[in-house]
Tab-separated table of C-alpha atoms and ligand atoms in Angstrom:
chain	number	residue	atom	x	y	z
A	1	UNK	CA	54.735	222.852	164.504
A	2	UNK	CA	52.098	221.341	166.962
A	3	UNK	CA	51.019	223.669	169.421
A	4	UNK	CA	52.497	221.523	172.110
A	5	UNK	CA	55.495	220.681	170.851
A	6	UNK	CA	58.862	222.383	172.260
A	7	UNK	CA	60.710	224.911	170.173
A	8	UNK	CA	64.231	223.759	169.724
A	9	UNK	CA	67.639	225.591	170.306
A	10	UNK	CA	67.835	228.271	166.828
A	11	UNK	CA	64.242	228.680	166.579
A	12	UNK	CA	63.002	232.023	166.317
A	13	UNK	CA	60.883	234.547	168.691
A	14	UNK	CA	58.639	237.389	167.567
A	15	UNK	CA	58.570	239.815	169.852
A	16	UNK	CA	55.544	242.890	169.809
A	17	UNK	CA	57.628	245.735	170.885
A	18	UNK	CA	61.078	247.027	171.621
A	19	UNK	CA	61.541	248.897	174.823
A	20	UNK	CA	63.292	247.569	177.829
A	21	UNK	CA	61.226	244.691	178.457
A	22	UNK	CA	61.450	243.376	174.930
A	23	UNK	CA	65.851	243.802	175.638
A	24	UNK	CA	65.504	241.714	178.667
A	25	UNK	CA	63.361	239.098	176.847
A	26	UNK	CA	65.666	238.769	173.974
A	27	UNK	CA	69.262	238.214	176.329
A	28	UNK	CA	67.232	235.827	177.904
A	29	UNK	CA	66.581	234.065	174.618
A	30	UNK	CA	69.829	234.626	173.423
A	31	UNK	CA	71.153	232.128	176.690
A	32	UNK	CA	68.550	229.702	175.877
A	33	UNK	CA	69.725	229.465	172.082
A	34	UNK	CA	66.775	231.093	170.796
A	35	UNK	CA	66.599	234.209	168.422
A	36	UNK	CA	64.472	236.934	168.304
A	37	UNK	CA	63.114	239.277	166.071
A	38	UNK	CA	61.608	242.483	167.071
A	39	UNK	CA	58.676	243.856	165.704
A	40	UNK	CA	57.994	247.874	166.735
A	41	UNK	CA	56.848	251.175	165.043
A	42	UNK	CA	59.737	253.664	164.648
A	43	UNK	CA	60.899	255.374	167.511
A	44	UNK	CA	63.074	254.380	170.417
A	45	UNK	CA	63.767	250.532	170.486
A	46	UNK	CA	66.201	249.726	172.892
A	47	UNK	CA	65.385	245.876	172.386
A	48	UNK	CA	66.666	245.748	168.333
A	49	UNK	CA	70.447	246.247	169.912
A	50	UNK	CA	70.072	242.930	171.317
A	51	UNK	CA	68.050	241.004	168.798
A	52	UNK	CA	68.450	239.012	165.556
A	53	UNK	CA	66.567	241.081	163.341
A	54	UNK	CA	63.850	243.694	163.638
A	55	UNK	CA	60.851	244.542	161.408
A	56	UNK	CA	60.437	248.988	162.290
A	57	UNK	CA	57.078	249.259	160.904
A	58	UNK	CA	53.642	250.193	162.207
A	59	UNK	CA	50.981	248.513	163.764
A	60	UNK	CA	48.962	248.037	160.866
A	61	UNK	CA	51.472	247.451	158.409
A	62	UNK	CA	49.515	244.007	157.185
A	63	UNK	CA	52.515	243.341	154.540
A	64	UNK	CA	54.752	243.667	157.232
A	65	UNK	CA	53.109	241.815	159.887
A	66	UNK	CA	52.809	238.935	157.332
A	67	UNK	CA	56.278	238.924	156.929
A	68	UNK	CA	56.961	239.023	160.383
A	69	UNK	CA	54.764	235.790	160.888
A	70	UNK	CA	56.518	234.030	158.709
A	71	UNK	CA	59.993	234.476	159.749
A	72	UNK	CA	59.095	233.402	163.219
A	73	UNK	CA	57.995	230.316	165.039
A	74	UNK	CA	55.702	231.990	167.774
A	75	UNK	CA	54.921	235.667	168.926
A	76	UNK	CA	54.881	236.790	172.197
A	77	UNK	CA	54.649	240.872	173.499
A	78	UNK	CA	56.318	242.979	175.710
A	79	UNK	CA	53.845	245.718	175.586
A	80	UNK	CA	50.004	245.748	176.364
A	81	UNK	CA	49.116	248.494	173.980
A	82	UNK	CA	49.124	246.212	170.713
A	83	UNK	CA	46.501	247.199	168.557
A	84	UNK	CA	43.954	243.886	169.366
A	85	UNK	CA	43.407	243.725	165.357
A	86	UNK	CA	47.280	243.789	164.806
A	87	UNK	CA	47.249	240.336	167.725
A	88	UNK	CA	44.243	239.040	165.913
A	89	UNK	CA	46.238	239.235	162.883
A	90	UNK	CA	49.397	237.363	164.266
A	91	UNK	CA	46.914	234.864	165.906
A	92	UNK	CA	45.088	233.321	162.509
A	93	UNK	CA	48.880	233.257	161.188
A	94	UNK	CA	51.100	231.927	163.846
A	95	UNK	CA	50.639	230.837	167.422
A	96	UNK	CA	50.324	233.851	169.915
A	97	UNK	CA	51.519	233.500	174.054
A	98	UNK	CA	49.641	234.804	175.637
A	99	UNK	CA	46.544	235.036	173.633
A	100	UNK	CA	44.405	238.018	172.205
A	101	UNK	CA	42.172	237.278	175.251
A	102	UNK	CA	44.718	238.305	177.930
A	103	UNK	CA	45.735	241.374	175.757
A	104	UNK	CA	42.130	242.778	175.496
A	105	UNK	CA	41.343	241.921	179.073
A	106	UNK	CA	44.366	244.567	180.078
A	107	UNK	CA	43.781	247.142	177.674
A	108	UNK	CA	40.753	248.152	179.429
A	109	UNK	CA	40.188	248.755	183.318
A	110	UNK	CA	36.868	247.703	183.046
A	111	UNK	CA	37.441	244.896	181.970
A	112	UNK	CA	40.179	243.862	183.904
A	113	UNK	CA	38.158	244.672	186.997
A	114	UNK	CA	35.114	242.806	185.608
A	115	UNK	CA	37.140	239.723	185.070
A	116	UNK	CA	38.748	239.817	188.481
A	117	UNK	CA	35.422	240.603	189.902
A	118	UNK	CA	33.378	237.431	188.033
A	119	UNK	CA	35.856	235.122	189.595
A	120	UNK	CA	35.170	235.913	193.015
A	121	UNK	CA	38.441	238.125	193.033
A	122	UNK	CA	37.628	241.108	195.677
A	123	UNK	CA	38.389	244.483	193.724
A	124	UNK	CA	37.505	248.183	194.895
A	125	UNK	CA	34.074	249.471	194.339
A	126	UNK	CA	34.111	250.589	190.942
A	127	UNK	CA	32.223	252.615	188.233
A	128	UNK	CA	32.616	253.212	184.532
A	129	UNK	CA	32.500	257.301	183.803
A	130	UNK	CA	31.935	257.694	180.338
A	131	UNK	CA	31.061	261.548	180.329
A	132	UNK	CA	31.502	264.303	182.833
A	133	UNK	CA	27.722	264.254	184.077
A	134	UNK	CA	28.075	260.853	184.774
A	135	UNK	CA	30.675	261.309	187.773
A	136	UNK	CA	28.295	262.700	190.501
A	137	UNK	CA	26.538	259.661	190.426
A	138	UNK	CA	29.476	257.571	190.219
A	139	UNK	CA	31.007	259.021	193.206
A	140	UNK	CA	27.667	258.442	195.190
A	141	UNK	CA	28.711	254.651	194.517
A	142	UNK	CA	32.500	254.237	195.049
A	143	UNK	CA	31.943	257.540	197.487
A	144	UNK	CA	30.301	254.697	200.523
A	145	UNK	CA	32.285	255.512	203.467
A	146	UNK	CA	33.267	258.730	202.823
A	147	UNK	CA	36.309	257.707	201.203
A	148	UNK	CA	38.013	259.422	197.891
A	149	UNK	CA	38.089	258.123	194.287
A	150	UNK	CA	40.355	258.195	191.771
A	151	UNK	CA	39.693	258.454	188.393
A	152	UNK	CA	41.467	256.783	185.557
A	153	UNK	CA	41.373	256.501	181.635
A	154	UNK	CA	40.052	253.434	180.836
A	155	UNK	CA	42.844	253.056	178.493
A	156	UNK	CA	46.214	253.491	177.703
A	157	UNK	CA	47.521	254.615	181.304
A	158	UNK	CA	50.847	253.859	182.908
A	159	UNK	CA	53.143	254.833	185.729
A	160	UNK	CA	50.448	256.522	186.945
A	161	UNK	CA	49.603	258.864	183.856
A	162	UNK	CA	45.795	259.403	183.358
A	163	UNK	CA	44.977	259.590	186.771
A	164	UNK	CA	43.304	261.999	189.225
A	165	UNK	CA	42.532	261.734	192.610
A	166	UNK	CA	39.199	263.112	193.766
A	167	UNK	CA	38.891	264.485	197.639
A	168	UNK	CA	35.504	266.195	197.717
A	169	UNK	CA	33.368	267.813	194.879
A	170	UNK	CA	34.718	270.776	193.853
A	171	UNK	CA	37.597	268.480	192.523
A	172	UNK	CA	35.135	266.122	190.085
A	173	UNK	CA	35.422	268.459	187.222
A	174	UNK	CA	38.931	269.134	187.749
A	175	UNK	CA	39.388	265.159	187.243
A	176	UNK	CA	37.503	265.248	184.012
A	177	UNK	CA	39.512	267.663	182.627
A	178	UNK	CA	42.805	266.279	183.990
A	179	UNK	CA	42.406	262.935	182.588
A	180	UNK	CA	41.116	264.444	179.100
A	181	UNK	CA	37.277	263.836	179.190
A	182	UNK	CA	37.845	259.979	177.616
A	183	UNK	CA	36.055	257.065	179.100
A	184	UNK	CA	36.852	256.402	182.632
A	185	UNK	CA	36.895	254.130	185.454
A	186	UNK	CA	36.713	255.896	189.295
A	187	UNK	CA	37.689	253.626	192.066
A	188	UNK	CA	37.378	254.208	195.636
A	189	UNK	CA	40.690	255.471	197.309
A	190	UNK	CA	42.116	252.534	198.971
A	191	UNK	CA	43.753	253.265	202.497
A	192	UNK	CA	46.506	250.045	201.481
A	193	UNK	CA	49.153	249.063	203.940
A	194	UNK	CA	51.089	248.066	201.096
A	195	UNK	CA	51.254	246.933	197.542
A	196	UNK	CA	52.629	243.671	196.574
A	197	UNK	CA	52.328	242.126	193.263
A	198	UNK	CA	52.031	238.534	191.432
A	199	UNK	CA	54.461	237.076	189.527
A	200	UNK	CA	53.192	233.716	188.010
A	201	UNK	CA	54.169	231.514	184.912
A	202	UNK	CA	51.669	229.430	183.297
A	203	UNK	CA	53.204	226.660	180.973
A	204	UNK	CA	51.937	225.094	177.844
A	205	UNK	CA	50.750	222.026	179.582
A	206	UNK	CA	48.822	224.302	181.998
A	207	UNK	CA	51.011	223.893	185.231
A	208	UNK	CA	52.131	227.086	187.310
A	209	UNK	CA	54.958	228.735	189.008
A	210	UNK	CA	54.989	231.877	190.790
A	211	UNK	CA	58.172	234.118	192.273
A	212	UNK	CA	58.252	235.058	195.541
A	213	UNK	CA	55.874	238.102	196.159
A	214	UNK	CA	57.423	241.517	195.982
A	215	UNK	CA	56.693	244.605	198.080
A	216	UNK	CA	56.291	247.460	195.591
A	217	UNK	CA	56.917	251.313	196.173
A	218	UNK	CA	55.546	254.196	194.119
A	219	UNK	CA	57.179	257.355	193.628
A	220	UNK	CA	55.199	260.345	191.815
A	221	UNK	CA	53.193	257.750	190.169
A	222	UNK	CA	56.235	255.111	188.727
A	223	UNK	CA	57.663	252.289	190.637
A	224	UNK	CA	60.632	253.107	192.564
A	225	UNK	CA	61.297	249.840	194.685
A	226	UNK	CA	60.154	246.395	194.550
A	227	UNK	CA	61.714	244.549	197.868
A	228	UNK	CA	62.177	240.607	198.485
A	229	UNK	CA	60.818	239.117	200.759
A	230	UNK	CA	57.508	241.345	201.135
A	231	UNK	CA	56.006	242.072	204.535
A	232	UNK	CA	53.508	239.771	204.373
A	233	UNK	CA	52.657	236.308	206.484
A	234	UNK	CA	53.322	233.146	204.133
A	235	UNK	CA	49.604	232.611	204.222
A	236	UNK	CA	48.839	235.953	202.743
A	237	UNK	CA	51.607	235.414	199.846
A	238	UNK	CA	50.233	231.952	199.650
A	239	UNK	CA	46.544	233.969	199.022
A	240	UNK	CA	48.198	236.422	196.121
A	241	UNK	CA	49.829	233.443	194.638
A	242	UNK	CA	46.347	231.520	193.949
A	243	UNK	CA	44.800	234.654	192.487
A	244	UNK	CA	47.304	235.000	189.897
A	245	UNK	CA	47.012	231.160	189.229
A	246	UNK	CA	43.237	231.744	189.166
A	247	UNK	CA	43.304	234.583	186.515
A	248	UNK	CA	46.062	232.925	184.350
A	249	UNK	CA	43.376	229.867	183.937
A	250	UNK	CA	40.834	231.710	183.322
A	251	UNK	CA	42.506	233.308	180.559
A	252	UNK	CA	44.248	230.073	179.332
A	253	UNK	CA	47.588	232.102	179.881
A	254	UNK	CA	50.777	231.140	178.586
A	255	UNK	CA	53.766	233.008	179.387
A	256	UNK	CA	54.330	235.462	182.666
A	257	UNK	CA	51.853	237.164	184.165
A	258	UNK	CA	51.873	240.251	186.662
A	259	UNK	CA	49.100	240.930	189.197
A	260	UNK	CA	49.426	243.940	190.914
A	261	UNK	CA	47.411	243.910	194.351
A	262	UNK	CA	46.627	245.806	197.610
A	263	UNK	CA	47.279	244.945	201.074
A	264	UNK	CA	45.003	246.379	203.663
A	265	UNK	CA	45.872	245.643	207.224
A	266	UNK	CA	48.467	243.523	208.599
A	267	UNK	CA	49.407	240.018	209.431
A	268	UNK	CA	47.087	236.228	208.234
A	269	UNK	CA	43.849	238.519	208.107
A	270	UNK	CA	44.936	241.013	205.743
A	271	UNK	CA	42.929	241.714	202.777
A	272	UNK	CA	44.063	241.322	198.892
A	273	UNK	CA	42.508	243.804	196.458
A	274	UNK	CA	42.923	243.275	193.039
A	275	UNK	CA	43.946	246.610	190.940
A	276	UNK	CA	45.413	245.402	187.266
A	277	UNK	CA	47.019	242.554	185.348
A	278	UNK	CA	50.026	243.085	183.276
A	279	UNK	CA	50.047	240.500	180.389
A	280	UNK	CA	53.937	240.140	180.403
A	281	UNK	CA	56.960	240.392	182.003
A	282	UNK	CA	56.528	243.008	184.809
A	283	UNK	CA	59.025	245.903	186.561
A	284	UNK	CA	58.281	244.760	189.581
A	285	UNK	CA	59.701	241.454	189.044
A	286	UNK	CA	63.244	243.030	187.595
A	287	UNK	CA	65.228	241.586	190.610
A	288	UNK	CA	64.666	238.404	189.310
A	289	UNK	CA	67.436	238.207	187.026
A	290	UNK	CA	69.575	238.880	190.171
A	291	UNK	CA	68.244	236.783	192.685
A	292	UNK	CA	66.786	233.729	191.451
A	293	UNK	CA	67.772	230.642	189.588
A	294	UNK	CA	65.751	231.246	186.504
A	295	UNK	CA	64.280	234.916	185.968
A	296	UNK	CA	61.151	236.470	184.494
A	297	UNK	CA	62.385	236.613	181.425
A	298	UNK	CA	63.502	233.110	180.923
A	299	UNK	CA	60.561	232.141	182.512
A	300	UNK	CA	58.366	233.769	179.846
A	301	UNK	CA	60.332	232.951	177.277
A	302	UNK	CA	60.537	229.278	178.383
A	303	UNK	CA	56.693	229.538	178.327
A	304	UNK	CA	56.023	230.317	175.134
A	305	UNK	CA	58.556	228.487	173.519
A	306	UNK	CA	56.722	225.646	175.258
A	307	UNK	CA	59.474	224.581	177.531
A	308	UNK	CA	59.132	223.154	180.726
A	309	UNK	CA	59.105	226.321	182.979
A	310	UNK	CA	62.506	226.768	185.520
A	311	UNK	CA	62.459	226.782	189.268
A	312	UNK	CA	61.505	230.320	190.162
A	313	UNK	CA	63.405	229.617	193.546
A	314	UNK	CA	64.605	232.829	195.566
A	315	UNK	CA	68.542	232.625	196.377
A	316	UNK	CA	68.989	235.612	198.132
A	317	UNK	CA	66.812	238.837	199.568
A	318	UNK	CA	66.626	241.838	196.978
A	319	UNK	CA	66.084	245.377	196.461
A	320	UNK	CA	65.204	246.428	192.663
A	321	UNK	CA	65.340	250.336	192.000
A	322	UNK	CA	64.710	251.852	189.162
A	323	UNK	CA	66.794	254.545	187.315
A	324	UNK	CA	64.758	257.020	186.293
A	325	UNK	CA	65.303	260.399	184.455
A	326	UNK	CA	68.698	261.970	185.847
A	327	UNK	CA	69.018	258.982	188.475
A	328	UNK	CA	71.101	256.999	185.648
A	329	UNK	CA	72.917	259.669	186.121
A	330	UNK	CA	74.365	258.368	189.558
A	331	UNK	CA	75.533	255.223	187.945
A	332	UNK	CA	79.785	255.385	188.347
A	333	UNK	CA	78.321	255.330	192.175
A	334	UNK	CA	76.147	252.435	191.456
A	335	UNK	CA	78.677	250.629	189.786
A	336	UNK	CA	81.338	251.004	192.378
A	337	UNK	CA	78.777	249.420	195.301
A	338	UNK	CA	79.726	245.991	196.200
A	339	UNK	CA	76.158	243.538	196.297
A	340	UNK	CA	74.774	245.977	193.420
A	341	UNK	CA	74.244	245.007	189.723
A	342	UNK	CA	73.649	247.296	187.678
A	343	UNK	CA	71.332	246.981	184.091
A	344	UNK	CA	71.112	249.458	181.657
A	345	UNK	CA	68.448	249.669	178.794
A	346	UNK	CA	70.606	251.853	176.043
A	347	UNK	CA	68.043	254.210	175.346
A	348	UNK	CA	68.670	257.451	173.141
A	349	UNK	CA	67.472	260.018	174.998
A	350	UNK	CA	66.793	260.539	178.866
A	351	UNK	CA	63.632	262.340	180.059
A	352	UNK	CA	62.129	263.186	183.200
A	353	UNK	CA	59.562	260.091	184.303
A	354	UNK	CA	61.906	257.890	181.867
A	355	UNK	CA	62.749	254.408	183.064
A	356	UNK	CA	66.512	254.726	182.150
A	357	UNK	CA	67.405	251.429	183.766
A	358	UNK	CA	67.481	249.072	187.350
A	359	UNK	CA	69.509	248.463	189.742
A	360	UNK	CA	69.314	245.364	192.055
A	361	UNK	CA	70.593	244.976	195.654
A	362	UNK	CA	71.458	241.954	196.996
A	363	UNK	CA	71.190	242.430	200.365
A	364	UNK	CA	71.508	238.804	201.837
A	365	UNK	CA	72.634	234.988	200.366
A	366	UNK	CA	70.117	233.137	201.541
A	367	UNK	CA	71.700	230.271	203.516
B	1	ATP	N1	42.150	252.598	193.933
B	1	ATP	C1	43.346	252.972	194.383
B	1	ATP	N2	43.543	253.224	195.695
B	1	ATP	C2	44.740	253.627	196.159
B	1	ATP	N3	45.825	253.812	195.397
B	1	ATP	C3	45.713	253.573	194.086
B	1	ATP	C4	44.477	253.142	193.501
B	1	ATP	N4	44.671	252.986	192.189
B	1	ATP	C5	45.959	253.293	191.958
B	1	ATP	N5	46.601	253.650	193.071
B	1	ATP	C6	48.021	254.029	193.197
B	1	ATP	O1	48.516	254.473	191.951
B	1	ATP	C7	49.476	253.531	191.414
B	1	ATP	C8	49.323	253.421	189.915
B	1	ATP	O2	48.006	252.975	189.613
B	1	ATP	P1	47.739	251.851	188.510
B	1	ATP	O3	48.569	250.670	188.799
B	1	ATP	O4	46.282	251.639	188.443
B	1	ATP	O5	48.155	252.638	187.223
B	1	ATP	P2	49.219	252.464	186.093
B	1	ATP	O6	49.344	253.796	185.474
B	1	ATP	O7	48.824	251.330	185.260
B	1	ATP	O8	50.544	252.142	186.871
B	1	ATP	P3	51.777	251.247	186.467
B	1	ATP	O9	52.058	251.445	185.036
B	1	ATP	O10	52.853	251.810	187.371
B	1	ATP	O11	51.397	249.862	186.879
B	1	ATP	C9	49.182	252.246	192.160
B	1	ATP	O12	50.286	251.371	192.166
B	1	ATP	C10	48.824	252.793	193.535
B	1	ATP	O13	49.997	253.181	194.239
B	2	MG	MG1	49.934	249.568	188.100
């Protein structure tokens, strides 16, 4: 198939992963015609009750991989962790949206912060901490101002995990330790008014559409709420949008990608700090589904398959929440509350910290 050529109705999408995202992805695909098949190592995969077929097999499972590229007409992921040699491998056999590029890039802090950074993107002061005696000097530099740090692995974090805040000295070593001693990035601390993050699309033929901003709350770490509209001025939204755009060229991005930012102060002045890219469909953008014409997931799925994208339009105002842990539990409530849909990922087991599903408020119809 030319790279620029459409995928048809009953063509078939490999997808890297099988949590939640990789579920969402494939009903998506499933209204558009398309199939999917899953490709995940062993352990919960939430996404194969949804899909055509799934390959269980590890990362580096070359025969299976090969297999896997042949039974599909392009590969996409749902989960940043990928081994890069296991995308490299899909790559030389099959096209891959979004690239190996935009999967390396958000492996490693660094390097996401170094990209951001070389295109004029303002980030927080930042320092790579690859031993222990390394942080004093580090928090000299991101330290300006008297302001804390936090320190982060490199690598392999999420919903907060591998991260320690530092408030004065005596707590530098108790970082090290907390984070496990691996190569790390400390940041300054930054005093944000809020956190809003980047939803934007990039098709085949290089054109761009973006979803309204959210306003995204933390709780212990994990996302609780992302709220539409955000409070932020037009102008300022209008700002987040273009450095999603801006990233997404630079990395010749094809499919959805999430920008996660900082808001510091209030109203047309407020300034946008960049903290990390998500190369896929995002939880922050879960309301989408719910609220808007076309969501996320179509969106990225209509990107890689090379379709036109959809209008990313906004029909009504929206509160996402996840489920986590024993909040699923509350779900006969959820379910009887008018304006609320509910979404469930099927997954085995429930555990503390556990995104067990969403559920999205639609708080007004937008006239
Ligand atoms: N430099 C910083 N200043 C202030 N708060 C921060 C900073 N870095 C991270 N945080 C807070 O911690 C949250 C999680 O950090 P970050 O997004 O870097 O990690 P993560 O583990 O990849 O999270 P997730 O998987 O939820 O996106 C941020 O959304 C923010 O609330
Ligand atoms: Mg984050």
């Amino acid at each position: 198939m030319a790279p620029e050529t459409p995928l048809p109705p009953g063509s078939v999408i490999g997808i890297l992963g099988g949590g939640q995202l990789g579920r969402m992805l494939a009903m998506a695909a499933a209204e558009m015609g398309l199939a999917v098949h899953i490709f995940s190592p062993p352990g919960d995969n939430p996404a194969t009750d949804v899909a055509r077929s799934a390959t269980i097999a590890a990362w580096d499972d070359t025969a299976a991989l090969e297999a896997f590229a042949a039974a599909v007409d392009v590969v996409t992921y749902e989960f940043e962790n990928i081994p890069v040699a296991t995308a490299e491998f899909l790559a030389a056999r099959k096209l891959l949206r979004p690239g190996v590029r935009a999967l390396a890039v958000a492996q490693d802090r660094m390097n996401e912060k170094e990209l951001a950074r070389s295109l004029d993107i303002d980030v927080p002061l930042f320092a790579a901490v690859d031993a222990a005696s390394e942080l004093a000097g580090a928090r000299t530099f991101v330290g300006l101002g008297g302001r804390h740090a936090i320190l982060k692995t490199r690598r392999l974090g999420y919903d907060g995990k591998g991260q320690a805040v530092i408030r004065s000295d005596d707590d530098a070593a108790a970082a090290w330790r907390a984070i496990g001693g691996v190569p790390a990035i400390l940041e300054e601390m930054i005093p944000f008014t809020r956190e809003i993050s980047v939803l934007v699309a990039r098709g085949i033929d290089g054109s761009t559409r973006a979803f309204d901003v959210p306003e995204n709350r933390h709780r212990h770490g994990i996302l609780d709420t992302s709220t539409v509209p955000a409070s932020v001025t037009p102008g300022v939204a209008r700002r987040a949008i273009a450095i999603g755009e801006t990233i997404a060229a630079e990395l010749d991005y094809v499919g959805l990608l999430a920008v996660e930012l900082f808001v510091v102060g209030d109203g047309d002045d407020a300034a946008l700090l960049f903290n990390e890219i998500a190369p896929r469909v995002h939880n922050s953008g879960h309301w989408t589904t719910d609220a808007c014409l076309v969501s996320q997931f179509e969106q990225h799925i209509r990107a890689v398959a090379g379709w036109p994208l959809g209008d990313p339009r906004r029909h009504s105002d929206v509160v996402m929440t996840n489920l986590i842990g024993a909040d699923a539990e509350t779900w006969v409530s959820v379910a009887n509350e008018p304006d609320a849909r509910l979404h469930f990922y099927g997954k085995a087991e429930s555990r503390p910290g556990r995104k067990m599903g969403h559920v999205n408020r639609i708080r007004r119809m937008a006239g």
